[in-house]
Tab-separated table of C-alpha atoms (C1' of nucleotides) in Angstrom:
chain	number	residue	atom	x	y	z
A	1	UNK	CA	-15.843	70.031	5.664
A	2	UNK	CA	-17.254	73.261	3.930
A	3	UNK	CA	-15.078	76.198	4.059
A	4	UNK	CA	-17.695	79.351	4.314
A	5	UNK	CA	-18.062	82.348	6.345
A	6	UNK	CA	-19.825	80.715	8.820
A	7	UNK	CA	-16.336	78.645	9.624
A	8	UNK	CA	-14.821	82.218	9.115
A	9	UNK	CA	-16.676	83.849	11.829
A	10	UNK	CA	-16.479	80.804	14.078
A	11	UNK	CA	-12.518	80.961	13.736
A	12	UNK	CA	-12.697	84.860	13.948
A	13	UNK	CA	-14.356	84.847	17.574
A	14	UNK	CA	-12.652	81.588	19.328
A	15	UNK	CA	-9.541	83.784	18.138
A	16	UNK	CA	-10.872	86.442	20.168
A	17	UNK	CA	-11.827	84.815	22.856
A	18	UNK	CA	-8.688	82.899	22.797
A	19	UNK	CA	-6.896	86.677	22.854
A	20	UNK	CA	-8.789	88.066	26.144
A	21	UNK	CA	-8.553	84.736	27.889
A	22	UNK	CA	-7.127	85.027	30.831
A	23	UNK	CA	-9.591	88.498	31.621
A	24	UNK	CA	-12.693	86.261	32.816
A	25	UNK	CA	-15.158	85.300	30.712
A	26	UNK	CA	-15.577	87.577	27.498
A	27	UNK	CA	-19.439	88.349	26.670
A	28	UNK	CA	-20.462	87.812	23.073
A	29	UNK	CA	-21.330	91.301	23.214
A	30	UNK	CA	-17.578	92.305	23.679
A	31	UNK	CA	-16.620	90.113	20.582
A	32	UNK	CA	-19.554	91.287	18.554
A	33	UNK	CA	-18.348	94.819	18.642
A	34	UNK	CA	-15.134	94.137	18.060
A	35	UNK	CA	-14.716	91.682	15.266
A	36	UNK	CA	-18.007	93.122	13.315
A	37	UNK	CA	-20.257	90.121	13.914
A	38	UNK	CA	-24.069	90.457	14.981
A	39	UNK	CA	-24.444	89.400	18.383
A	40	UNK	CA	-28.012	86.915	17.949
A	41	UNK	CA	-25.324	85.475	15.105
A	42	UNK	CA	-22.504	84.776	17.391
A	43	UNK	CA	-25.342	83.135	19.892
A	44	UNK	CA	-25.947	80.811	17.312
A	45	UNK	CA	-22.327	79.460	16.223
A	46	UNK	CA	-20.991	79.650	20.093
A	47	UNK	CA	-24.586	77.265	21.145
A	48	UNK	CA	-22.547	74.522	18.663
A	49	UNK	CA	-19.359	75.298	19.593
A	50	UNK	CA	-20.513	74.436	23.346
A	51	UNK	CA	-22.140	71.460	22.034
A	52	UNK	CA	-18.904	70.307	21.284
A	53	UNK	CA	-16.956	71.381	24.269
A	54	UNK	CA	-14.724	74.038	22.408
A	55	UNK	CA	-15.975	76.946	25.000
A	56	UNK	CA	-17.145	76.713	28.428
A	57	UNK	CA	-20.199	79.116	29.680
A	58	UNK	CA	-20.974	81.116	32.817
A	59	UNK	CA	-24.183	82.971	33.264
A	60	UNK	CA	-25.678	85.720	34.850
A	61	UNK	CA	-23.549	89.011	35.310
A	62	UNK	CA	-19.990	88.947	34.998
A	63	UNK	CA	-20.484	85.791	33.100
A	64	UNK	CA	-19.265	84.865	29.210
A	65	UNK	CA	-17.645	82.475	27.698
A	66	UNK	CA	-13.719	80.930	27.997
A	67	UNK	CA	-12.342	78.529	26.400
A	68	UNK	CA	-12.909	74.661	26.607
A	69	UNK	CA	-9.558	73.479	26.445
A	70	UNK	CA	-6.341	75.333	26.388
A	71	UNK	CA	-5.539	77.565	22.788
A	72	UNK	CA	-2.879	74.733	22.078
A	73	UNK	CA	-5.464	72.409	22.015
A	74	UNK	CA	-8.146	74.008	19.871
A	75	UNK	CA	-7.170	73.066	16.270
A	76	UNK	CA	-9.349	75.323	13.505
A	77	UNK	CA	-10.630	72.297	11.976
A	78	UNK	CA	-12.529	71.380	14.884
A	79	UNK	CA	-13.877	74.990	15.221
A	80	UNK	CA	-15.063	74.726	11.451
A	81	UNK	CA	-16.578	71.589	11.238
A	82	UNK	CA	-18.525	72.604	14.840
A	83	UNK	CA	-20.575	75.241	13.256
A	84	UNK	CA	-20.852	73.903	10.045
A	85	UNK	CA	-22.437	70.361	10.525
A	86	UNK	CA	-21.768	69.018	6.902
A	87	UNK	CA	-25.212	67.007	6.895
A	88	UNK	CA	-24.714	66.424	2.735
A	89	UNK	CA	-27.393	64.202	2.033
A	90	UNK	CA	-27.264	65.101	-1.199
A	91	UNK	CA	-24.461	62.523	-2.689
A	92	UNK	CA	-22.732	59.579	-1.093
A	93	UNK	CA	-21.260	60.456	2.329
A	94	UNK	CA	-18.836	57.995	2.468
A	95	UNK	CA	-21.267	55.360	1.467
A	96	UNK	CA	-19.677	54.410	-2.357
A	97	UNK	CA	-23.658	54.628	-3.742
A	98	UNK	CA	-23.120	58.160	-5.546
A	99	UNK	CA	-24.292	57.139	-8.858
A	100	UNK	CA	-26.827	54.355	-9.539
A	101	UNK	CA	-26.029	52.203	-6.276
A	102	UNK	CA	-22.761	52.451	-7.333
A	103	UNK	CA	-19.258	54.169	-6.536
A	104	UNK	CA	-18.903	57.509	-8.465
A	105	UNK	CA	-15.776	58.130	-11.090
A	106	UNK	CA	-14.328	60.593	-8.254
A	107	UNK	CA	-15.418	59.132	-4.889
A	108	UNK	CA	-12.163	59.081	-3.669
A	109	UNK	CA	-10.538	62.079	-4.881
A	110	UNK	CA	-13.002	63.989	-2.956
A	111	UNK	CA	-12.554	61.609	0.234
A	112	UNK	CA	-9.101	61.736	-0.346
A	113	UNK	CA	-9.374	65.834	-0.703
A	114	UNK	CA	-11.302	66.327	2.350
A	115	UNK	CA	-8.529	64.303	4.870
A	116	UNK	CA	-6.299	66.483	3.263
A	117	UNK	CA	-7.766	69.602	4.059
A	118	UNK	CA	-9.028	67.961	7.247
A	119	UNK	CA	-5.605	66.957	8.511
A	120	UNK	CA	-4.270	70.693	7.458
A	121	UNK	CA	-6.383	72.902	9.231
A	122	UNK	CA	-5.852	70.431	12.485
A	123	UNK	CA	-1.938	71.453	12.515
A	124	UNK	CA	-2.896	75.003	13.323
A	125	UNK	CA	-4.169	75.698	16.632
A	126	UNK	CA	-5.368	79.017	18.558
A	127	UNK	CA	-2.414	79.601	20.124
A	128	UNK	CA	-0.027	78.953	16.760
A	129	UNK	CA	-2.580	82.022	15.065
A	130	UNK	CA	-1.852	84.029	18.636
A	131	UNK	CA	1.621	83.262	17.995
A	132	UNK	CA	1.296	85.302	14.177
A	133	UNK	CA	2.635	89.252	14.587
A	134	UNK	CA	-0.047	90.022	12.101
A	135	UNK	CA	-2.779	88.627	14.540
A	136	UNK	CA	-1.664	90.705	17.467
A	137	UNK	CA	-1.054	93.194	15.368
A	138	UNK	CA	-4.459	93.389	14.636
A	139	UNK	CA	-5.658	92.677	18.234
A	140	UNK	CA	-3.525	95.333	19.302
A	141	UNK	CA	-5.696	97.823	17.278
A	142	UNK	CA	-9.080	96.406	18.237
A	143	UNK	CA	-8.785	96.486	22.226
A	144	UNK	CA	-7.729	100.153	21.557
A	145	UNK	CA	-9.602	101.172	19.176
A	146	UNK	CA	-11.925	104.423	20.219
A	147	UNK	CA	-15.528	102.211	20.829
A	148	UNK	CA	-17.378	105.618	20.762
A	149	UNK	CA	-16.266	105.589	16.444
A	150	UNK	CA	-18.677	102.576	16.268
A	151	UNK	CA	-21.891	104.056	17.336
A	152	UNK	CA	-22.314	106.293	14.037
A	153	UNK	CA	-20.347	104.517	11.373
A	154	UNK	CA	-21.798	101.537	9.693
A	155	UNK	CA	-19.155	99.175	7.652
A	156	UNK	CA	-18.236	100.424	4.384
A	157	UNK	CA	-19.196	98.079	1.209
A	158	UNK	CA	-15.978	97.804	-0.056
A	159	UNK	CA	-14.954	94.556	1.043
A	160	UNK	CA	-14.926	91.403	0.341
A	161	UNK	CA	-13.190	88.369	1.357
A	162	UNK	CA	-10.075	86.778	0.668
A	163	UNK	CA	-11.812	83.354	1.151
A	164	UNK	CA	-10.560	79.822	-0.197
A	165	UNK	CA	-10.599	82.298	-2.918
A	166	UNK	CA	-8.901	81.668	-6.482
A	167	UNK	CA	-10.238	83.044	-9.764
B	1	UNK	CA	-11.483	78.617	-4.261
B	2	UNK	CA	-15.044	76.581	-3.091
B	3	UNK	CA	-15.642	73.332	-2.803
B	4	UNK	CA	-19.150	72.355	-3.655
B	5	UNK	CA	-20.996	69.775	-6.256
B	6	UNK	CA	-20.487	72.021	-8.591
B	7	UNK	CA	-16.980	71.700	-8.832
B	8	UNK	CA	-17.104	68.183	-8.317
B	9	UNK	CA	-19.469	67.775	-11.690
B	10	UNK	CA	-17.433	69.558	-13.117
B	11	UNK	CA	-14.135	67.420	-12.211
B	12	UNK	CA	-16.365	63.982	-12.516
B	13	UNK	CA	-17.097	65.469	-16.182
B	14	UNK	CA	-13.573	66.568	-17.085
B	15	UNK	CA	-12.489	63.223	-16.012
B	16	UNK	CA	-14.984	61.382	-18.057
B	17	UNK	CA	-13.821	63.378	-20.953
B	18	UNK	CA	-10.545	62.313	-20.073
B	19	UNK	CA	-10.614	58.556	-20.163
B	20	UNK	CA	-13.110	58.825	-23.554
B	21	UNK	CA	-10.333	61.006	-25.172
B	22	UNK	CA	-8.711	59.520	-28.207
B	23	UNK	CA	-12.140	58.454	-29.315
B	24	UNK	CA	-13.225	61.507	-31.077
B	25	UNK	CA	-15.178	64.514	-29.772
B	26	UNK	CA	-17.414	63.470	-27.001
B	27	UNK	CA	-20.474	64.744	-26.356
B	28	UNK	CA	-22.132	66.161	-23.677
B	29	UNK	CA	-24.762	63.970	-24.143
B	30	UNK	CA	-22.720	60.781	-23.547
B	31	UNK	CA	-20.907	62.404	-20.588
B	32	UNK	CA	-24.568	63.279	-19.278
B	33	UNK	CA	-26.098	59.704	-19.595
B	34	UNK	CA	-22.456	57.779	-18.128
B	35	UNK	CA	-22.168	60.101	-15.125
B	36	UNK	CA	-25.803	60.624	-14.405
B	37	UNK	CA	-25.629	64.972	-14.761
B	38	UNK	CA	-28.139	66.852	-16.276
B	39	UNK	CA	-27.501	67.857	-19.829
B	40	UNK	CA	-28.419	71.103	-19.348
B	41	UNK	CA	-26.275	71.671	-16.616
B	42	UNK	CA	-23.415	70.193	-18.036
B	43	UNK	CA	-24.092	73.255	-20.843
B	44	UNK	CA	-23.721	75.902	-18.476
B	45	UNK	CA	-20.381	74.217	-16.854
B	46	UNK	CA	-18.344	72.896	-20.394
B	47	UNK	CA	-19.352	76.990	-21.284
B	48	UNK	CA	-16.938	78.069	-18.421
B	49	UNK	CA	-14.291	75.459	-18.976
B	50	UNK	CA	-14.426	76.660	-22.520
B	51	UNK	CA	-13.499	80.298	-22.054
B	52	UNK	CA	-10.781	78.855	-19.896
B	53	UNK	CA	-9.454	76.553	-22.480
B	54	UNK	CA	-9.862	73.668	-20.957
B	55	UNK	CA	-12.262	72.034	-23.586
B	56	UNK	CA	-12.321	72.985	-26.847
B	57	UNK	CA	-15.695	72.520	-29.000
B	58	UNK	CA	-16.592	71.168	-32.328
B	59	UNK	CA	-20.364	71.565	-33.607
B	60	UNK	CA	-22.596	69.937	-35.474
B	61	UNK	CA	-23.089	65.923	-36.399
B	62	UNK	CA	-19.812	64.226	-34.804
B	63	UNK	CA	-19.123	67.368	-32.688
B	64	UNK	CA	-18.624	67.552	-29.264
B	65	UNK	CA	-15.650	68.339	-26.609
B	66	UNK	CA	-12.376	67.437	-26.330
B	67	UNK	CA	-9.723	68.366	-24.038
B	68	UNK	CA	-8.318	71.720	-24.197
B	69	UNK	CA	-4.213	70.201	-23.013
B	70	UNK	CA	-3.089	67.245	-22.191
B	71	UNK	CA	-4.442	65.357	-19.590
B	72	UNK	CA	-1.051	65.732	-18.107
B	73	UNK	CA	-1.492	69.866	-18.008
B	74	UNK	CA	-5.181	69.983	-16.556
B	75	UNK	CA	-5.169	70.050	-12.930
B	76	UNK	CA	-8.497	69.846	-10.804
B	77	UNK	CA	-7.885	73.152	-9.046
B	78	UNK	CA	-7.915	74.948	-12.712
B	79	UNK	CA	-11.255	72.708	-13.506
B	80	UNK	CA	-13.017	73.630	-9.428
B	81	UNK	CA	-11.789	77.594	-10.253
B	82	UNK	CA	-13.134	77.565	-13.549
B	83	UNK	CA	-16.690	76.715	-12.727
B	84	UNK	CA	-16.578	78.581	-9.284
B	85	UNK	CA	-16.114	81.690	-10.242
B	86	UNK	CA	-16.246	83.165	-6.708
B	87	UNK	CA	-17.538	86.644	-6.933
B	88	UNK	CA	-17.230	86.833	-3.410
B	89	UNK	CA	-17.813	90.525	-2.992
B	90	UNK	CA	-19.033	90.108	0.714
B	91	UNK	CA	-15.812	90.066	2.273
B	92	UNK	CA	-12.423	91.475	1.868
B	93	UNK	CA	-11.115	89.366	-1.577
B	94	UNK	CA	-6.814	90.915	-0.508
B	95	UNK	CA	-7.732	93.878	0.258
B	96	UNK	CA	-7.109	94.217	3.714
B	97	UNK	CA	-9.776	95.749	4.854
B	98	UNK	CA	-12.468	93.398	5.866
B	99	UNK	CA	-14.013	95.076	8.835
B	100	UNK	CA	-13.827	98.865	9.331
B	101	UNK	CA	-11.958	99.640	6.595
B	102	UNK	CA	-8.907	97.806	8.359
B	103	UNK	CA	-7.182	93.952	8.234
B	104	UNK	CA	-9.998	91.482	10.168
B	105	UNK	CA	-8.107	89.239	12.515
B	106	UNK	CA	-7.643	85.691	10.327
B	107	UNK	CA	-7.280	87.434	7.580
B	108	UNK	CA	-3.637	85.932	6.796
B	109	UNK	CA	-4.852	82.601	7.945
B	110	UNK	CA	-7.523	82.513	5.127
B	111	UNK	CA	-5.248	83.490	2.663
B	112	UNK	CA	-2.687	81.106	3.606
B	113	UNK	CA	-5.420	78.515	3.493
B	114	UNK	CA	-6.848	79.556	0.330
B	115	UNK	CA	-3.536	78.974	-0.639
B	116	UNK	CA	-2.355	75.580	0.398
B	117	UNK	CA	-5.594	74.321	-0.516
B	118	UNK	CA	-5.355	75.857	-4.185
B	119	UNK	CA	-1.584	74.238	-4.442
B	120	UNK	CA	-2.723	70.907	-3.206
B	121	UNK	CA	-5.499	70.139	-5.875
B	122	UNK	CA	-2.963	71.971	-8.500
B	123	UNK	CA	-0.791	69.433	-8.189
B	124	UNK	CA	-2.953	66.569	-9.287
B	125	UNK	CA	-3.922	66.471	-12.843
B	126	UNK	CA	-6.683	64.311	-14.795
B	127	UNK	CA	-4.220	61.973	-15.767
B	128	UNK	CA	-3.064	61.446	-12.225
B	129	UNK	CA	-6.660	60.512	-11.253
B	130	UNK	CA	-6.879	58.005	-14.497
B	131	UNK	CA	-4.015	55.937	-13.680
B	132	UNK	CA	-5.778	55.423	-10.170
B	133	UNK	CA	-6.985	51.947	-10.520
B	134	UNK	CA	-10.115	52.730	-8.794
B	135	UNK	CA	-10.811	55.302	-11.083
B	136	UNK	CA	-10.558	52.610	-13.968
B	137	UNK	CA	-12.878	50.238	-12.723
B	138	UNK	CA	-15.641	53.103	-12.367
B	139	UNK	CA	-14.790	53.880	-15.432
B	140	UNK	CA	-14.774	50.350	-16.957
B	141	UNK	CA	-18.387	49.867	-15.404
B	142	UNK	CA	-19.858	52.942	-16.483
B	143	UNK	CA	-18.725	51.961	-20.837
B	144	UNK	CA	-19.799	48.390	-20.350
B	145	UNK	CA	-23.528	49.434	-18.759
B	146	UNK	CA	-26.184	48.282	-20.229
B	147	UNK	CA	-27.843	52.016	-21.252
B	148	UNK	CA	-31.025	50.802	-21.465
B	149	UNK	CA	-31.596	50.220	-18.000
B	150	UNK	CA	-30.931	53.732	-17.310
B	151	UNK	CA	-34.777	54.569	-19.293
B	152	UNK	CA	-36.777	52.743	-16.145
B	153	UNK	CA	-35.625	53.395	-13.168
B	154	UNK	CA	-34.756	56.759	-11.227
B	155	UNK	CA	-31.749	57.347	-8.880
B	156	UNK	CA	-31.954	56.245	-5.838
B	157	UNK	CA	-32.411	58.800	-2.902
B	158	UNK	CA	-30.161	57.041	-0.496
B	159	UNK	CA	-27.380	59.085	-1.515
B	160	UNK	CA	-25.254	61.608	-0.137
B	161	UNK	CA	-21.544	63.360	-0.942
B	162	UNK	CA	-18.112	62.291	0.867
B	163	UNK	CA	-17.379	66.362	0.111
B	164	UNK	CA	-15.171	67.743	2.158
B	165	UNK	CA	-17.134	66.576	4.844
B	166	UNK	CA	-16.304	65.896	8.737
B	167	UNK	CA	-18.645	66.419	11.278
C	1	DT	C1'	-30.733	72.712	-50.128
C	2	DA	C1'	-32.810	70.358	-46.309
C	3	DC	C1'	-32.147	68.501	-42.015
C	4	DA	C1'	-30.535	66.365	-38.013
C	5	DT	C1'	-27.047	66.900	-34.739
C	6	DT	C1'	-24.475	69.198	-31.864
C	7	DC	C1'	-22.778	73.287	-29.368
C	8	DC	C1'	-24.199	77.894	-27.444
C	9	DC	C1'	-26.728	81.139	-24.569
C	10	DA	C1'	-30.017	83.539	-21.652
C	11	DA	C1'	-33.912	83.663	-18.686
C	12	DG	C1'	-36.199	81.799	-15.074
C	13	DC	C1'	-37.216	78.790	-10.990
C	14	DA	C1'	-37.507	75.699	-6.786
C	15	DA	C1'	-34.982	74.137	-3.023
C	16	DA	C1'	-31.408	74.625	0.048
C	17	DA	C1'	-27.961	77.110	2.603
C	18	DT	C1'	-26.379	81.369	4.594
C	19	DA	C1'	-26.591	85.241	7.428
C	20	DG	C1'	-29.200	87.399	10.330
C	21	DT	C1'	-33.384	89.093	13.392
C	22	DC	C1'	-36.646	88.699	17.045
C	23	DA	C1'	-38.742	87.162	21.169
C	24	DA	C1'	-38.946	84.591	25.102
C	25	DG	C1'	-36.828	82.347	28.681
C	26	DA	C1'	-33.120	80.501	32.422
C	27	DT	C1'	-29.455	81.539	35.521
C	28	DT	C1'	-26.960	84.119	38.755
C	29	DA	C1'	-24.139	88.223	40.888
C	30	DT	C1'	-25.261	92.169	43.131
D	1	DA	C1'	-35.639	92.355	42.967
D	2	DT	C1'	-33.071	93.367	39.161
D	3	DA	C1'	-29.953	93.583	35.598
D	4	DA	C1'	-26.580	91.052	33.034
D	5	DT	C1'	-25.740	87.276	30.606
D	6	DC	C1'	-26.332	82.856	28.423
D	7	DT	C1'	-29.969	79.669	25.941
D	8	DT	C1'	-33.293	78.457	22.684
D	9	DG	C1'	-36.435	78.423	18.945
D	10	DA	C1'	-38.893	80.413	15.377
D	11	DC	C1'	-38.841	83.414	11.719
D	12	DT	C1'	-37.011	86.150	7.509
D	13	DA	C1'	-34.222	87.906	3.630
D	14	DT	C1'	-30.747	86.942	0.435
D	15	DT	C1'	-27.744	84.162	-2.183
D	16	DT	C1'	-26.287	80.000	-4.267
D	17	DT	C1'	-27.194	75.637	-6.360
D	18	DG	C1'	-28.892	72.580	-9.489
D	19	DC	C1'	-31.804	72.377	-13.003
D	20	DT	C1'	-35.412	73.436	-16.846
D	21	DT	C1'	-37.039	75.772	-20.809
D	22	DG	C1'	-36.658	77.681	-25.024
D	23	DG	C1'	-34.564	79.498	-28.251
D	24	DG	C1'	-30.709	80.016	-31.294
D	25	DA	C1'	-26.001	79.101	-34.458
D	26	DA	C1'	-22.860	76.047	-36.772
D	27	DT	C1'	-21.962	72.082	-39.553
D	28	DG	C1'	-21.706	67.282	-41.486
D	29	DT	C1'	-24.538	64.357	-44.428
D	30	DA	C1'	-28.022	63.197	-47.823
DNA sequence: TACATTCCCAAGCAAAATAGTCAAGATTAT
DNA sequence: ATAATCTTGACTATTTTGCTTGGGAATGTA
């Protein structure tokens, strides 16, 4: 499992989604504008989240996406390693060849490492982040926030993210 | 905090250092050739752990690196931070204003994540990963090698990292 | 003093991954 | 028919990674 933006954004808009459900299918337009995230983007990471069953479709007008199973049941571990497809051919994979045929001096602490990790971010599902008053807090503002304010404003720069972030 | 090869060279290296300690400086040389990194690149890694005292240097004939603490004191979260130095100016970084100048939705959840992740790999140290017996027989290979094999033959592609890898 | 050995440092570079755009289509409610 | 929406694939720009090159600076030994 990598832990990037893309897994960010992934998280970000089944969070969304997870938020509205219950209003019909949401269009990725509708979570585009309101979590910041270009729409051809969003097409992109929802076409593998359908791959693995995490959101339903329905096309044509009206249409969108809902969710594939019920928030309880969507664990942000499955929603990360859905968009981020982890094809490391680069060292061992679980094979223990990573140095000269042979097992490298810290196969397992990153095997071990990764089911940790793994097994963390599969305790917390949708509806335990719906559950958070910070998230609806924030919800809250983004269903009522003024839509017009979007059409002239572009994001300011200073940001940055507090990803798996230590320094 | 990331988690890429980088980090993990740079924990593979530490480690190597590690179990060689005791012995004199070590150089990067030796720690090159026994865990199959490029000197070069091992350069541009010991020069971060160095400003964050985790190795300290000695030049010249007999020089090399030893550890900066006790093997006890270094933990691989330190060693992963050191090298990563995640200038991550894309996104938010605590501020809380990832997207419009306000708090994105997961915003908490990354930090908490960043968190329990950062915790986790600060509680196991180099000397933890030394007394695994695994980790000894690796070890115990890579000393007893004969080095001149290494001249003929080129690494195998049929590699690939267990990194924190699902799919 | 010469010199080999080692650390130190900066520039540059190819390949991969990331983040995103663009264009064309398929499906379906109205 | 048409517009809204998903679906797909190709393409592009930027950043990061892993690594090379090429020079130094320090220092033990002869």
């Amino acid at each position: 499992m990598k832990l990037t933006t893309k897994g960010r954004y992934a998280v970000t808009a089944m969070l969304d989604l997870s938020l509205h459900y219950g209003e019909g299918p949401i269009t990725l337009a509708d979570i585009a504008q309101r979590q910041g995230i270009s729409l051809s983007y969003l097409e992109q990471l929802f076409s593998r989240l359908r791959k693995k069953s995490l959101v339903a479709s329905v096309r044509g007008p009206g249409g969108g996406y809902s969710l594939g199973k019920s928030a309880e049941e969507i664990f942000v571990g499955e929603v990360i390693s859905a968009v981020d497809e982890n094809i490391d051919t680069t060292r061992c994979n679980g094979a223990h060849n990573c140095q000269n045929n042979e097992r490298c001096l810290t196969h397992d602490l990153w095997s071990d490492l990764s089911n940790q990790i793994y097994s963390y971010l599969n305790k917390i599902s949708l509806q335990d982040l719906m559950d958070r008053k910070a998230v609806r807090e924030v919800a809250d503002r983004q269903d009522h926030a003024d839509h017009d304010e979007l059409s002239g404003l572009d994001i300011s720069m200073a940001d940055g993210s507090n990803d798996l972030a230590g320094t």
